[in-house]
Amino acid sequence: MQADEKKKLRVMAYVDGSNLYFGMIESGARKCKWLNVYQLMKSFVRSNQELVGVKFFTSRITHNPPKEKRQTNYLEALESTGVELIYGSYHAKFEDCRECGHQWVVPSEKMTDVNLATHLIMDAHLDVYDIAIVVSGDSDFVPCIEAVNTTFLDKSVVVFFPPGRHNNSVAEVARANQIIGRPKLVESQFPPKVVKVDGYVLEKPEGW
């Protein structure tokens, strides 16, 4: 290994899957859902840095077979690039309309925020990275971002906001911040078909 390679700063990415997904949907980037997150993160890495890992925090959808299938397809595509998937839990609460009797499902994610915050702090303690990229606009991450930046003075936590998810309180505690623009999302799409290591072919869900 050459001397200049040894000096490269290690970059680890922590992606809040739900925040990224809904940021894209609400900002009109719905057609960018077949997103290669590893490629997206790598596109931000500079010549004096190296991407050592991407952790994607999400929960498995339940009570909706078509959505479950699309999500499984996508998560397997992410996993094929080396992205580490870390799951919280997905709770489906049933609500009833008193007037018409109609029942619908209200989804709720649990533990994903806690998981991301825990990994961010533990990986700093274990010296996994020099720079951490947090992809989220959720203000729940303010305490853990601030904790790393003030406790581990040789490390930096920066924040990449999903489209439409800029948050001033998060920006204030990050060492740097920027919004992920549509061009980056468009450039970082998976091909229509993704071939896994075992040869299985994953296809882009219809409408994505």
Short mmCIF file of C-alpha atoms in Angstrom, two decimals:
data_model
loop_
_atom_site.label_atom_id
_atom_site.label_comp_id
_atom_site.label_asym_id
_atom_site.label_seq_id
_atom_site.Cartn_x
_atom_site.Cartn_y
_atom_site.Cartn_z
CA MET A 1 0.00 0.00 0.00
CA GLN A 2 1.35 3.42 -0.93
CA ALA A 3 1.91 6.10 1.68
CA ASP A 4 -0.78 8.42 0.30
CA GLU A 5 -3.36 5.62 0.53
CA LYS A 6 -2.61 5.15 4.24
CA LYS A 7 -3.44 8.79 4.88
CA LYS A 8 -6.88 8.66 3.30
CA LEU A 9 -9.69 9.64 5.64
CA ARG A 10 -12.13 6.84 6.35
CA VAL A 11 -15.74 7.74 5.55
CA MET A 12 -18.71 5.82 6.92
CA ALA A 13 -22.29 6.62 5.85
CA TYR A 14 -25.38 6.23 8.03
CA VAL A 15 -28.60 6.43 6.02
CA ASP A 16 -32.02 7.01 7.53
CA GLY A 17 -33.95 5.04 4.91
CA SER A 18 -37.40 6.36 5.75
CA ASN A 19 -36.29 10.01 5.85
CA LEU A 20 -34.53 9.63 2.50
CA TYR A 21 -37.49 7.83 0.91
CA PHE A 22 -40.14 10.31 1.98
CA GLY A 23 -37.87 13.24 1.19
CA MET A 24 -37.65 12.02 -2.40
CA ILE A 25 -41.38 11.32 -2.64
CA GLU A 26 -42.46 14.67 -1.19
CA SER A 27 -39.98 16.65 -3.30
CA GLY A 28 -41.16 15.17 -6.60
CA ALA A 29 -38.27 12.73 -7.05
CA ARG A 30 -40.59 9.71 -6.99
CA LYS A 31 -38.94 8.25 -10.10
CA CYS A 32 -35.61 8.02 -8.24
CA LYS A 33 -36.66 5.31 -5.78
CA TRP A 34 -34.50 2.62 -7.45
CA LEU A 35 -31.55 4.36 -5.83
CA ASN A 36 -28.09 2.84 -5.51
CA VAL A 37 -27.26 4.32 -2.12
CA TYR A 38 -23.69 3.01 -2.14
CA GLN A 39 -23.02 4.71 -5.47
CA LEU A 40 -24.67 7.91 -4.20
CA MET A 41 -22.46 8.01 -1.12
CA LYS A 42 -19.34 7.18 -3.11
CA SER A 43 -20.04 10.11 -5.44
CA PHE A 44 -19.48 12.50 -2.52
CA VAL A 45 -16.15 11.00 -1.45
CA ARG A 46 -13.10 13.12 -2.27
CA SER A 47 -9.71 11.95 -3.56
CA ASN A 48 -8.17 12.07 -0.06
CA GLN A 49 -11.00 9.95 1.37
CA GLU A 50 -12.22 6.36 1.09
CA LEU A 51 -15.70 5.01 1.68
CA VAL A 52 -15.32 2.18 4.21
CA GLY A 53 -19.00 1.32 4.58
CA VAL A 54 -22.65 2.27 4.24
CA LYS A 55 -25.24 1.40 6.86
CA PHE A 56 -28.88 1.64 5.85
CA PHE A 57 -31.45 1.85 8.65
CA THR A 58 -34.98 0.79 7.86
CA SER A 59 -37.91 -1.43 8.90
CA ARG A 60 -39.69 -4.23 7.08
CA ILE A 61 -43.15 -3.27 5.79
CA THR A 62 -46.01 -5.50 6.92
CA HIS A 63 -49.70 -5.97 6.08
CA ASN A 64 -49.23 -5.01 2.42
CA PRO A 65 -47.89 -7.87 0.23
CA PRO A 66 -47.25 -5.78 -2.95
CA LYS A 67 -45.26 -3.18 -0.99
CA GLU A 68 -43.45 -5.92 0.93
CA LYS A 69 -42.33 -7.49 -2.37
CA ARG A 70 -41.12 -4.17 -3.80
CA GLN A 71 -39.25 -3.36 -0.60
CA THR A 72 -37.61 -6.80 -0.49
CA ASN A 73 -36.47 -6.37 -4.10
CA TYR A 74 -34.93 -3.01 -3.31
CA LEU A 75 -33.26 -4.05 -0.07
CA GLU A 76 -31.70 -7.08 -1.76
CA ALA A 77 -30.40 -4.79 -4.50
CA LEU A 78 -28.82 -2.55 -1.85
CA GLU A 79 -27.32 -5.53 -0.08
CA SER A 80 -25.74 -6.72 -3.35
CA THR A 81 -23.57 -3.55 -3.35
CA GLY A 82 -22.22 -4.21 0.14
CA VAL A 83 -24.63 -1.94 2.02
CA GLU A 84 -25.27 -3.19 5.56
CA LEU A 85 -28.98 -3.34 6.37
CA ILE A 86 -29.98 -2.66 9.97
CA TYR A 87 -33.61 -3.20 10.86
CA GLY A 88 -35.88 -1.63 13.38
CA SER A 89 -39.47 -2.80 13.67
CA TYR A 90 -42.56 -1.85 11.72
CA HIS A 91 -45.87 -1.61 13.54
CA ALA A 92 -49.19 -1.47 11.76
CA LYS A 93 -51.87 0.21 13.85
CA PHE A 94 -55.44 -0.24 12.68
CA GLU A 95 -57.73 2.79 12.74
CA ASP A 96 -61.51 2.69 12.33
CA CYS A 97 -63.87 5.35 11.02
CA ARG A 98 -66.78 5.67 13.44
CA GLU A 99 -69.11 6.98 10.75
CA CYS A 100 -68.55 4.56 7.85
CA GLY A 101 -66.86 1.65 9.62
CA HIS A 102 -63.94 1.65 7.19
CA GLN A 103 -60.65 0.39 8.60
CA TRP A 104 -57.17 1.42 7.46
CA VAL A 105 -53.57 0.79 8.48
CA VAL A 106 -51.40 3.52 9.97
CA PRO A 107 -47.71 2.51 9.71
CA SER A 108 -45.21 3.35 12.42
CA GLU A 109 -41.47 2.68 12.50
CA LYS A 110 -39.78 1.86 15.78
CA MET A 111 -36.10 1.73 16.79
CA THR A 112 -34.59 2.90 13.48
CA ASP A 113 -33.57 6.28 14.90
CA VAL A 114 -32.15 4.67 18.03
CA ASN A 115 -30.25 2.14 15.93
CA LEU A 116 -28.64 4.84 13.79
CA ALA A 117 -27.67 6.95 16.79
CA THR A 118 -26.22 3.90 18.57
CA HIS A 119 -24.13 2.84 15.57
CA LEU A 120 -22.88 6.38 15.00
CA ILE A 121 -21.60 6.69 18.57
CA MET A 122 -20.31 3.12 18.94
CA ASP A 123 -18.43 3.28 15.63
CA ALA A 124 -16.78 6.51 16.78
CA HIS A 125 -15.73 4.77 19.99
CA LEU A 126 -14.39 1.77 18.02
CA ASP A 127 -12.52 4.14 15.66
CA VAL A 128 -14.32 2.86 12.55
CA TYR A 129 -14.30 6.22 10.76
CA ASP A 130 -12.71 9.64 10.56
CA ILE A 131 -15.74 11.22 8.88
CA ALA A 132 -19.34 10.10 9.34
CA ILE A 133 -22.03 11.08 6.85
CA VAL A 134 -25.55 11.08 8.29
CA VAL A 135 -28.27 11.12 5.65
CA SER A 136 -31.33 12.49 7.39
CA GLY A 137 -33.11 15.69 8.32
CA ASP A 138 -34.51 14.29 11.56
CA SER A 139 -33.86 16.51 14.58
CA ASP A 140 -33.81 13.40 16.82
CA PHE A 141 -30.20 12.97 15.72
CA VAL A 142 -29.05 16.32 17.10
CA PRO A 143 -27.84 14.92 20.48
CA CYS A 144 -25.78 12.06 19.00
CA ILE A 145 -24.24 14.20 16.24
CA GLU A 146 -23.31 16.84 18.78
CA ALA A 147 -21.94 14.19 21.16
CA VAL A 148 -19.57 12.75 18.55
CA ASN A 149 -18.40 16.15 17.31
CA THR A 150 -17.66 17.43 20.80
CA THR A 151 -16.26 14.21 22.34
CA PHE A 152 -14.19 12.78 19.49
CA LEU A 153 -12.21 15.79 18.36
CA ASP A 154 -10.39 13.83 15.64
CA LYS A 155 -13.69 12.92 13.97
CA SER A 156 -16.34 14.86 12.08
CA VAL A 157 -20.02 14.17 11.55
CA VAL A 158 -21.44 15.85 8.48
CA VAL A 159 -25.06 15.76 7.34
CA PHE A 160 -26.47 15.26 3.86
CA PHE A 161 -30.11 16.27 3.85
CA PRO A 162 -32.54 14.36 1.63
CA PRO A 163 -34.45 16.62 -0.81
CA GLY A 164 -36.78 18.96 1.06
CA ARG A 165 -35.54 17.83 4.47
CA HIS A 166 -33.16 20.60 5.51
CA ASN A 167 -33.31 21.12 9.27
CA ASN A 168 -31.65 24.10 10.95
CA SER A 169 -31.18 22.38 14.32
CA VAL A 170 -29.36 19.48 12.65
CA ALA A 171 -27.28 21.80 10.46
CA GLU A 172 -26.11 23.74 13.52
CA VAL A 173 -24.48 20.73 15.20
CA ALA A 174 -23.02 19.16 12.02
CA ARG A 175 -19.45 20.01 10.99
CA ALA A 176 -20.78 20.55 7.47
CA ASN A 177 -24.07 20.02 5.66
CA GLN A 178 -25.58 20.00 2.21
CA ILE A 179 -28.76 18.95 0.43
CA ILE A 180 -28.71 15.95 -1.89
CA GLY A 181 -29.83 17.36 -5.23
CA ARG A 182 -31.90 15.66 -7.90
CA PRO A 183 -28.94 15.32 -10.35
CA LYS A 184 -27.08 13.14 -7.83
CA LEU A 185 -30.17 10.97 -7.37
CA VAL A 186 -30.67 10.57 -11.11
CA GLU A 187 -26.99 9.68 -11.65
CA SER A 188 -27.08 7.06 -8.87
CA GLN A 189 -29.86 4.80 -10.11
CA PHE A 190 -29.52 1.03 -10.35
CA PRO A 191 -29.82 -0.48 -13.83
CA PRO A 192 -33.28 -1.99 -14.54
CA LYS A 193 -31.91 -5.42 -13.64
CA VAL A 194 -29.50 -6.14 -10.78
CA VAL A 195 -27.75 -9.52 -10.71
CA LYS A 196 -26.93 -10.85 -7.25
CA VAL A 197 -23.80 -12.88 -6.46
CA ASP A 198 -25.82 -16.11 -6.64
CA GLY A 199 -27.08 -15.19 -10.13
CA TYR A 200 -30.59 -14.23 -9.07
CA VAL A 201 -31.90 -11.26 -11.06
CA LEU A 202 -33.67 -8.44 -9.25
CA GLU A 203 -35.88 -6.26 -11.44
CA LYS A 204 -36.82 -2.64 -10.90
CA PRO A 205 -40.42 -2.57 -9.60
CA GLU A 206 -42.99 -1.27 -12.04
CA GLY A 207 -43.68 2.44 -11.53
CA TRP A 208 -40.27 3.11 -9.95
#
